[in-house]
CSV table of C-alpha atoms and ligand atoms in Angstrom, one decimal:
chain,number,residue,atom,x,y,z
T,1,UNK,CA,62.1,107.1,0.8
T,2,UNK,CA,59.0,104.8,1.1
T,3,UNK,CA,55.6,106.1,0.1
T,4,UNK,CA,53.3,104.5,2.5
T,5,UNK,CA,52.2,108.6,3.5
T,6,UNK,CA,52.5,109.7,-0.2
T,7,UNK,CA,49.4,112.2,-0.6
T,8,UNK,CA,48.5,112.6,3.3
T,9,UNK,CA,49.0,115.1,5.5
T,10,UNK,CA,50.6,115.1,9.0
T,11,UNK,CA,50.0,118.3,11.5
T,12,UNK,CA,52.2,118.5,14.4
T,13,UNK,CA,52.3,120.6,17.4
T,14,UNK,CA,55.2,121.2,19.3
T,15,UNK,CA,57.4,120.2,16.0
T,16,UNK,CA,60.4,122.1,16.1
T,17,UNK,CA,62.8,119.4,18.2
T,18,UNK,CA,63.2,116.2,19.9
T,19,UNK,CA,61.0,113.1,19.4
T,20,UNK,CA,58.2,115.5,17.5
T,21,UNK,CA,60.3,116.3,15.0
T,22,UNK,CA,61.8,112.8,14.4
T,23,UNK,CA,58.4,111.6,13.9
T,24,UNK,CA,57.7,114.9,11.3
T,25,UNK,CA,60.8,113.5,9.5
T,26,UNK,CA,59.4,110.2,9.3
T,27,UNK,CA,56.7,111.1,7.9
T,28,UNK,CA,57.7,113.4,5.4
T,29,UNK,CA,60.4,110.5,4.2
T,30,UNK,CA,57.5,108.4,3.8
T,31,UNK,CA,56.1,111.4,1.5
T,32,UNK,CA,53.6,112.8,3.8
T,33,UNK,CA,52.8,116.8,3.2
T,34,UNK,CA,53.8,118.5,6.9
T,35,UNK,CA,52.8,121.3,8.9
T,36,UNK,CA,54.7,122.1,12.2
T,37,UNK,CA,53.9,124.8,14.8
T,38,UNK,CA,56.1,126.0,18.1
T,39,UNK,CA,56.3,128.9,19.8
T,40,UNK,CA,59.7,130.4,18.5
T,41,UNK,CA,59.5,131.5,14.7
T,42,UNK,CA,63.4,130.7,14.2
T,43,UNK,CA,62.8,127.2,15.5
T,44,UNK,CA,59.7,126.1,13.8
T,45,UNK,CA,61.4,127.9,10.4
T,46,UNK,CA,64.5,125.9,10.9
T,47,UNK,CA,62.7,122.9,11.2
T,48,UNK,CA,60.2,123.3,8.6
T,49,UNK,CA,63.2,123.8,6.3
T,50,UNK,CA,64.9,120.7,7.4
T,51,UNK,CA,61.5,118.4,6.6
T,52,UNK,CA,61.0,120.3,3.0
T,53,UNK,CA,64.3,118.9,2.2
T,54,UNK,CA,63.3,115.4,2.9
T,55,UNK,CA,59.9,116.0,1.3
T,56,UNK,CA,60.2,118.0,-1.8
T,57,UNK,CA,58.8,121.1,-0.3
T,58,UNK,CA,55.7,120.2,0.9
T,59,UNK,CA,56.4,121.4,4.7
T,60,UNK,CA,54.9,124.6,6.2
T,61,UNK,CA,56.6,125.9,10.2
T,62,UNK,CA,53.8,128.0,11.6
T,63,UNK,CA,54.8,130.2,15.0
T,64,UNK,CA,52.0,129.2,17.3
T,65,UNK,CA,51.6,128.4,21.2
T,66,UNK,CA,49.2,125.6,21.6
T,67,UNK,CA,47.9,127.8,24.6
T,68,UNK,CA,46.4,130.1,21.8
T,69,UNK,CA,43.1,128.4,20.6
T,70,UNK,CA,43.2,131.0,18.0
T,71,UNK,CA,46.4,131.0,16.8
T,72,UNK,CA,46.4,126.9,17.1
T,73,UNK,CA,43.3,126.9,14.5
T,74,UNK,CA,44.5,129.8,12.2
T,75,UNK,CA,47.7,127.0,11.5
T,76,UNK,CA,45.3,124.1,11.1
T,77,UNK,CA,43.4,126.1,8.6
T,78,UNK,CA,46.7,127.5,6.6
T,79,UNK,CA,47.5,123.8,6.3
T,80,UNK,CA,44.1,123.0,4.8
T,81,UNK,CA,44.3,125.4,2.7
T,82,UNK,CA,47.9,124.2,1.8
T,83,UNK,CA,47.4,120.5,1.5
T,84,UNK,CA,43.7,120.1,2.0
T,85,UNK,CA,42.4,117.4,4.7
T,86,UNK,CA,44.4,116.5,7.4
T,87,UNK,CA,45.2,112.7,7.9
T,88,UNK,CA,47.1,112.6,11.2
T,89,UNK,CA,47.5,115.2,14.1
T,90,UNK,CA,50.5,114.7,16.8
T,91,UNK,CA,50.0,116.9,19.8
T,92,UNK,CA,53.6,116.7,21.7
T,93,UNK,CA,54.0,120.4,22.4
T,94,UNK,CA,54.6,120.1,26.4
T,95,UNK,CA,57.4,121.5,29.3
T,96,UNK,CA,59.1,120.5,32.1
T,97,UNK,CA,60.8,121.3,34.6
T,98,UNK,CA,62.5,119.5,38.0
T,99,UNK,CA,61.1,120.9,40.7
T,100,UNK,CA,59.4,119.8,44.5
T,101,UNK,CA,55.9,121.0,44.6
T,102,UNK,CA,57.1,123.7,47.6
T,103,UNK,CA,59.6,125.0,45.2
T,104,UNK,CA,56.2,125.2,42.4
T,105,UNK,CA,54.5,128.2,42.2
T,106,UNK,CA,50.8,128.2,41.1
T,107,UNK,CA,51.7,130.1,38.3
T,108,UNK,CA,54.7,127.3,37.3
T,109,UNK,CA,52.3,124.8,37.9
T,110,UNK,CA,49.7,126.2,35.9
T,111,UNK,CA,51.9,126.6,33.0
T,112,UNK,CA,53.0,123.1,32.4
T,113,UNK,CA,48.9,121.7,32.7
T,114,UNK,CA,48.7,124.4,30.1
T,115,UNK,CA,51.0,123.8,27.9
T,116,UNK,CA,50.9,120.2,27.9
T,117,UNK,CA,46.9,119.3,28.5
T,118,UNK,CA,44.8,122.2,27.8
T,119,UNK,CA,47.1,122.6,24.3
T,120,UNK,CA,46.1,119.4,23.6
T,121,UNK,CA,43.0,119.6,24.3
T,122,UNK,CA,43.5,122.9,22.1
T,123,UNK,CA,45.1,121.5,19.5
T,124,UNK,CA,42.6,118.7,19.1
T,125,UNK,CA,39.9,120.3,19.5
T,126,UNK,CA,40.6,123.1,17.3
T,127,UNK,CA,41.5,120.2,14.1
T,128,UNK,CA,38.3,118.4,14.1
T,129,UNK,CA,37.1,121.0,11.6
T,130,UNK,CA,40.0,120.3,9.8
T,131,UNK,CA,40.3,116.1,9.1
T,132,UNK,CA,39.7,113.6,6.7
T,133,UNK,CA,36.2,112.1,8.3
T,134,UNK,CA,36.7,109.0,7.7
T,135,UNK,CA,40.1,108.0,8.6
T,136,UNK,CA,41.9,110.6,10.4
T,137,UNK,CA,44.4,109.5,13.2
T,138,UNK,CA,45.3,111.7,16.2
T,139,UNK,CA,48.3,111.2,18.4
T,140,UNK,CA,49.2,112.9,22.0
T,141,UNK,CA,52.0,112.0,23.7
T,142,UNK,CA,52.0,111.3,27.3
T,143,UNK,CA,54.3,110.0,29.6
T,144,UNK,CA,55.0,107.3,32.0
T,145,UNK,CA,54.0,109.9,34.7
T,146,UNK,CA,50.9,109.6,34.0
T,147,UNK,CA,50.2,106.4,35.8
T,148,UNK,CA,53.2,106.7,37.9
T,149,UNK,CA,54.2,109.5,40.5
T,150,UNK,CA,56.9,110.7,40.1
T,151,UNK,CA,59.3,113.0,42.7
T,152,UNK,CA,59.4,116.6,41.5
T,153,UNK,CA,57.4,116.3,38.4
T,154,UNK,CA,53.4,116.9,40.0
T,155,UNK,CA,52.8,119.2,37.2
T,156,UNK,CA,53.6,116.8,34.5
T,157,UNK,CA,51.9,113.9,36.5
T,158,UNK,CA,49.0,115.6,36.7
T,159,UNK,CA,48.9,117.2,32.9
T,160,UNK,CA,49.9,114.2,31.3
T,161,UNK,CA,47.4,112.0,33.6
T,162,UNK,CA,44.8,114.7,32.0
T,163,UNK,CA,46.0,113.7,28.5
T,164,UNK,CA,45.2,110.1,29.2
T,165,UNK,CA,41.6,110.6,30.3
T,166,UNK,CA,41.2,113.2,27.3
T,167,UNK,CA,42.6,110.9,25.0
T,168,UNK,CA,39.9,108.0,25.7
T,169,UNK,CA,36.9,110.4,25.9
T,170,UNK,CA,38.0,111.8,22.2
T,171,UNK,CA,38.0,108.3,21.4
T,172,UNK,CA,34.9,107.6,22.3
T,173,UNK,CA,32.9,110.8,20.8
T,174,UNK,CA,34.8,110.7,17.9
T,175,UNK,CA,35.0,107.1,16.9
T,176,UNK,CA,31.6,107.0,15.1
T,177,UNK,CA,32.7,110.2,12.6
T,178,UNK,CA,36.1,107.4,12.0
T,179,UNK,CA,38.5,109.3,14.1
T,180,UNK,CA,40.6,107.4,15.8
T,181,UNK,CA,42.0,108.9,19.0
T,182,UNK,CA,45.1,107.5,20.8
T,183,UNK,CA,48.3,108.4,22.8
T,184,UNK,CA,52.3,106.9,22.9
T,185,UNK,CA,53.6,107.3,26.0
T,186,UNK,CA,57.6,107.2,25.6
T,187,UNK,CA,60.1,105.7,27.9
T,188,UNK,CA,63.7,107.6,28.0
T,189,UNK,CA,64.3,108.7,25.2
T,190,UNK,CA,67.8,109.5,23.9
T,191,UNK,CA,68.6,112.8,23.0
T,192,UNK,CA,65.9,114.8,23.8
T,193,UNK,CA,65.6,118.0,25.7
T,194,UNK,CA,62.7,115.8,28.1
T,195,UNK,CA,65.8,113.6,29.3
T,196,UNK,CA,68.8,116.3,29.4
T,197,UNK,CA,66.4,118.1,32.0
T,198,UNK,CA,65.6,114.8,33.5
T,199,UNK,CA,69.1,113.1,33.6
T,200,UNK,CA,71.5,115.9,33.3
T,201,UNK,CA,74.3,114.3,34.7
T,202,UNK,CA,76.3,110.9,33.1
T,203,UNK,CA,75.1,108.9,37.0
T,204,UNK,CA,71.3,110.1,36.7
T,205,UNK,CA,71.5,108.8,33.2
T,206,UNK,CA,73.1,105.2,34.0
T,207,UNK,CA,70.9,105.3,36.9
T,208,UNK,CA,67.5,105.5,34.7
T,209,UNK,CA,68.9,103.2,32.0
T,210,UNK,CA,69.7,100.8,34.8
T,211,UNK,CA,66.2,100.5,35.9
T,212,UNK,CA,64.7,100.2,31.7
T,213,UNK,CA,63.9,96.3,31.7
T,214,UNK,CA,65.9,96.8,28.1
T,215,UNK,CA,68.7,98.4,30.1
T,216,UNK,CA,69.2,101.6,27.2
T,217,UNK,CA,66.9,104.6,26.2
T,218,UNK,CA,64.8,104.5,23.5
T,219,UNK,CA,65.2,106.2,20.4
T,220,UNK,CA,63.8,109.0,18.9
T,221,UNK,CA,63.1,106.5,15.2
T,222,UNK,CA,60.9,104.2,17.9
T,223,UNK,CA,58.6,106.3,18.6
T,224,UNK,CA,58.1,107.3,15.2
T,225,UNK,CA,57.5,103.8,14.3
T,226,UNK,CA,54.7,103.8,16.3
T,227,UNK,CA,53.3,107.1,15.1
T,228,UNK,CA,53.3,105.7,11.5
T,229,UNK,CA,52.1,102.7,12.7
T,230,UNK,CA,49.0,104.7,14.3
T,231,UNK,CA,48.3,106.2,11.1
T,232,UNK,CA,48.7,103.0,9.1
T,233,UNK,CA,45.7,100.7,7.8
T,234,UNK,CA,46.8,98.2,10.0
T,235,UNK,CA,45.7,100.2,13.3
T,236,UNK,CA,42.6,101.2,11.6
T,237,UNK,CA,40.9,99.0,14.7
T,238,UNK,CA,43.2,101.1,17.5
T,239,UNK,CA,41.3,103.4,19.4
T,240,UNK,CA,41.6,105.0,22.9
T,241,UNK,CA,44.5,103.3,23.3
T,242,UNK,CA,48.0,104.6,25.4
T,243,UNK,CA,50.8,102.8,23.7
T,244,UNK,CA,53.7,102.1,26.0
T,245,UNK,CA,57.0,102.6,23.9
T,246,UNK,CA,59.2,102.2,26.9
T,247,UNK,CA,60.9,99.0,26.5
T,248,UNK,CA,59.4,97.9,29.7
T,249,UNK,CA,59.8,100.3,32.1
T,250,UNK,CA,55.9,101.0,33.3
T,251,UNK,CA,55.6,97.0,34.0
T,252,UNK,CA,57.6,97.9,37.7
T,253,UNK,CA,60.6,97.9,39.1
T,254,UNK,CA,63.5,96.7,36.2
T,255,UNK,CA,66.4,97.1,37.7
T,256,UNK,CA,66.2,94.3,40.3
T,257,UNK,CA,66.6,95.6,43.3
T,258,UNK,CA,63.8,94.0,45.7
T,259,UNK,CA,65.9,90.7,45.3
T,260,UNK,CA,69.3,91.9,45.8
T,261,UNK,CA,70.3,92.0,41.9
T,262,UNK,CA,68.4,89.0,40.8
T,263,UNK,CA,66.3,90.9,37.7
T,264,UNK,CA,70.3,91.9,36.5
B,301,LIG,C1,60.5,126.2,39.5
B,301,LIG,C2,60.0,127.3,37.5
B,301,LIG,C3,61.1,126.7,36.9
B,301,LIG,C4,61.9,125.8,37.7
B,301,LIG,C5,60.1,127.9,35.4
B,301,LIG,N1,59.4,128.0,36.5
B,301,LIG,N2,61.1,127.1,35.6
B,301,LIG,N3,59.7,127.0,38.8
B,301,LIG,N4,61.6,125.6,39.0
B,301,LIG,N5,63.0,125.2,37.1
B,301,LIG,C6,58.2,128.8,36.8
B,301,LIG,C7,58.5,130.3,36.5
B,301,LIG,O1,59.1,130.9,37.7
B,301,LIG,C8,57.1,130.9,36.4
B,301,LIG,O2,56.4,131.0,37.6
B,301,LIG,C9,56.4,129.7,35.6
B,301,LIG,O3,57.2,128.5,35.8
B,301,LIG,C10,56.3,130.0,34.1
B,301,LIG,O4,57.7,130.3,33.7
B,301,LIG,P1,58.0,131.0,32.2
B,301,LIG,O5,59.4,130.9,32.0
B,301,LIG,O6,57.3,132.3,32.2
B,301,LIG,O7,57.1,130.0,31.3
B,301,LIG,P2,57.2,129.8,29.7
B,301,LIG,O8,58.1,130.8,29.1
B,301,LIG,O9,55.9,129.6,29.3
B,301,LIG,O10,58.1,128.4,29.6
B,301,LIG,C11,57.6,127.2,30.0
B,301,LIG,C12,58.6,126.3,30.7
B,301,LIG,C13,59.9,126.2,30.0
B,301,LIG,C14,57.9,124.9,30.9
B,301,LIG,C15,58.8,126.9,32.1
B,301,LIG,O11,60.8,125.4,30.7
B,301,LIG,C16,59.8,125.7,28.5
B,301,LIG,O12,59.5,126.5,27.7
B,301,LIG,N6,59.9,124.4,28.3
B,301,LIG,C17,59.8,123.8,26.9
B,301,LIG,C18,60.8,122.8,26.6
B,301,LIG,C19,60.7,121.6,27.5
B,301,LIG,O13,60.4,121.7,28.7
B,301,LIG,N7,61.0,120.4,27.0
B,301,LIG,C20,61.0,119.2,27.7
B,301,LIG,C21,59.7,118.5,27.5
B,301,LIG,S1,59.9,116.9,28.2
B,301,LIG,P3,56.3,132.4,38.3
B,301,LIG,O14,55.4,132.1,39.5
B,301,LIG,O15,57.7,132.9,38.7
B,301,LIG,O16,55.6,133.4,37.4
B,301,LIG,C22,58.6,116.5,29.1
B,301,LIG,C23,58.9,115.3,30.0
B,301,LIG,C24,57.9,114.3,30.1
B,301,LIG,O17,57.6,117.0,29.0
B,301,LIG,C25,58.4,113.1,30.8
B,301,LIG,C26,59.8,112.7,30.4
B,301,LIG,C27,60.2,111.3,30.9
B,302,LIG,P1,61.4,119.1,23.2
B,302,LIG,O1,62.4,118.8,22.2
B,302,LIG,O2,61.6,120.2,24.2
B,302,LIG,O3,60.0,119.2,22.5
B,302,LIG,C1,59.0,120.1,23.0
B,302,LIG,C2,58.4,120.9,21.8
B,302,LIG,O4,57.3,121.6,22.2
B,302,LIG,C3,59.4,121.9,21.2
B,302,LIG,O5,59.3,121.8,19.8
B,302,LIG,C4,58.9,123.2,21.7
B,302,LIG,O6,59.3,124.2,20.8
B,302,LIG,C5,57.4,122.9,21.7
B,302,LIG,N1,56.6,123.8,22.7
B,302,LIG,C6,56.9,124.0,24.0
B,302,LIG,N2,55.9,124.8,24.5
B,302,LIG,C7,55.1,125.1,23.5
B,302,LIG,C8,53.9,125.8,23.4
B,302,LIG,N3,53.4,126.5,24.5
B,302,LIG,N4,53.3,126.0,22.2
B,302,LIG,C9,53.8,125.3,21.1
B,302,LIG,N5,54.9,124.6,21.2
B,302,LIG,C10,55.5,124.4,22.3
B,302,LIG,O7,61.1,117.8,24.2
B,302,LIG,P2,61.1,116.2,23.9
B,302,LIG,O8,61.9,115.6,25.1
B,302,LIG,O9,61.4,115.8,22.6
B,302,LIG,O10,59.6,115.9,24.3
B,302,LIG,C11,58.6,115.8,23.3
B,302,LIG,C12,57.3,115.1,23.8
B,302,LIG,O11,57.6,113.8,24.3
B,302,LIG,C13,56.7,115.9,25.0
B,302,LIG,O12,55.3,115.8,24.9
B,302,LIG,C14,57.2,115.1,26.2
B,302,LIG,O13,56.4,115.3,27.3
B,302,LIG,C15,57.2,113.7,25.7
B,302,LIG,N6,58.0,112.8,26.4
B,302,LIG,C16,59.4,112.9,26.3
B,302,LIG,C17,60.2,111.9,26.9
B,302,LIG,C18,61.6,112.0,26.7
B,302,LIG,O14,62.3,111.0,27.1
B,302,LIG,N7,62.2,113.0,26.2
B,302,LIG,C19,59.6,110.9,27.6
B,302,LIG,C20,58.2,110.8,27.7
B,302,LIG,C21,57.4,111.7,27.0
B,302,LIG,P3,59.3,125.8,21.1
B,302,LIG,O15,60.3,126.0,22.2
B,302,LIG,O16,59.7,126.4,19.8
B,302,LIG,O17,57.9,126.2,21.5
């Protein structure tokens, strides 16, 4: 266990699975205190278990929908309380789901930009209160989709497109207290519920490797390298940015097509 975290304090939103969680386990092996919040109480319990094991006990799981301003700052002050100042929030909550925008109803729609960018903006918002001023570093995770359309996935283009733009204005209203503000947006990443949705079949999945200039998915441990990094001294100048950890794939077209093969 390393102890570049010992004594701070990582809040994260939408912590019970996938690449949220691996970056909570990061963390709290790097001896960060942890608070997680989902919306099922079985989940978030499971998980919070799994990081006090890594941590000593210094994890609290805290049911919450980030759709809930109230509930979202009710966790944020039990882990004040808890651990005192928060050093870094990650707002990953988010869901998906394939679908054309004729086969979308407004209310499917709706959900996803609610889930994904007004909880962020929820979660955010709602932590300010709650931060070490100076030196507090908050995370969202987007997606490639913001920048790129993408077939069957206008909700999350257009939510995570939202988080981009939210993500620089934070930056820049927030920077002067010393709160930095930034987003990683993740390629495909292995084992995640994100991908199984995306890729359930072995062909869709050989088909999106095939096009990742690094010709594999990413893995869960990369993007939490980057989420430490974020809340490291060394990114104490990083701010407003969105942080591509996607082995390539948002510089174009990887798998080599255009020229018959020649990018293979
Ligand atoms: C069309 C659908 C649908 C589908 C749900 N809806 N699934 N419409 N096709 N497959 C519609 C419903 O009919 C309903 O509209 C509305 O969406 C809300 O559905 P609920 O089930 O009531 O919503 P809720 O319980 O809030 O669940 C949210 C959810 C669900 C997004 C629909 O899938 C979920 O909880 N997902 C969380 C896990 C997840 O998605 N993880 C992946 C994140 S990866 P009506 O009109 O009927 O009321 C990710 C990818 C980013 O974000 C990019 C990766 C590269
Ligand atoms: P995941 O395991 O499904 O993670 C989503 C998390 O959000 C779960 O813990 C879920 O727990 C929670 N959540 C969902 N709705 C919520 C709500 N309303 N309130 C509170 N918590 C909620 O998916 P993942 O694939 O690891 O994705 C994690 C993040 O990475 C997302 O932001 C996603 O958009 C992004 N991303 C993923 C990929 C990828 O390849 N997987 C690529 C790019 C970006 P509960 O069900 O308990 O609420």
């Amino acid at each position: 266990m390393g102890n570049s975290q010992a004594g701070k304090t990582l809040f994260v939103a939408g912590g019970s699975s996938g690449i949220n969680l691996g970056i909570a386990r990061r963390f709290a092996l790097e001896g960060a205190n942890v608070a997680l919040i989902s919306r099922s109480p079985e989940k978030i319990a499971a998980a919070a278990a799994e990081i006090s094991a890594l941590n000593g006990g210094r994890a609290i799981g805290v049911a919450a929908d980030v759709r809930d301003y109230d509930a979202v700052e009710a966790a944020l002050k039990q882990t004040h309380d808890r651990f005192g100042d928060i050093d870094t929030v990650l707002s990953g909550a988010a869901g998906n789901f394939v679908a054309p925008a004729l086969g979308m109803s407004a209310n499917g729609f709706k959900t996803v930009v609610d889930i994904d960018l007004i909880g962020t903006f929820n979660v955010l918002r709602a932590s300010y209160a709650f931060l070490r001023k100076p030196g507090a570093s908050l995370i969202s995770i987007t997606a490639g989709q913001a920048t790129r359309a993408s077939m069957f996935q206008a909700h999350v283009c257009a939510a995570k497109a939202g988080i981009n733009m939210l993500t620089q204005c934070l930056a820049l209203e927030w920077g002067p207290a010393g709160v930095r503000v930034n987003a990683i947006s993740p390629g495909p990443i292995g084992d995640t519920e994100g991908m199984a949705r995306l890729a359930p079949t072995p062909e869709a999945e050989a088909r999106i490797k095939a096009r990742v200039p690094m010709r594999r998915y990413g893995t869960k441990d990369e993007i939490a390298d980057m989420a430490l990094f974020l809340s490291s001294d060394g990114a104490a100048y990083v701010n407003g940015a969105i942080i591509p950890v996607d082995g390539g794939s948002g510089c174009g077209d990887g798998g080599g097509d255009a020229l018959g093969g020649l990018g293979d």
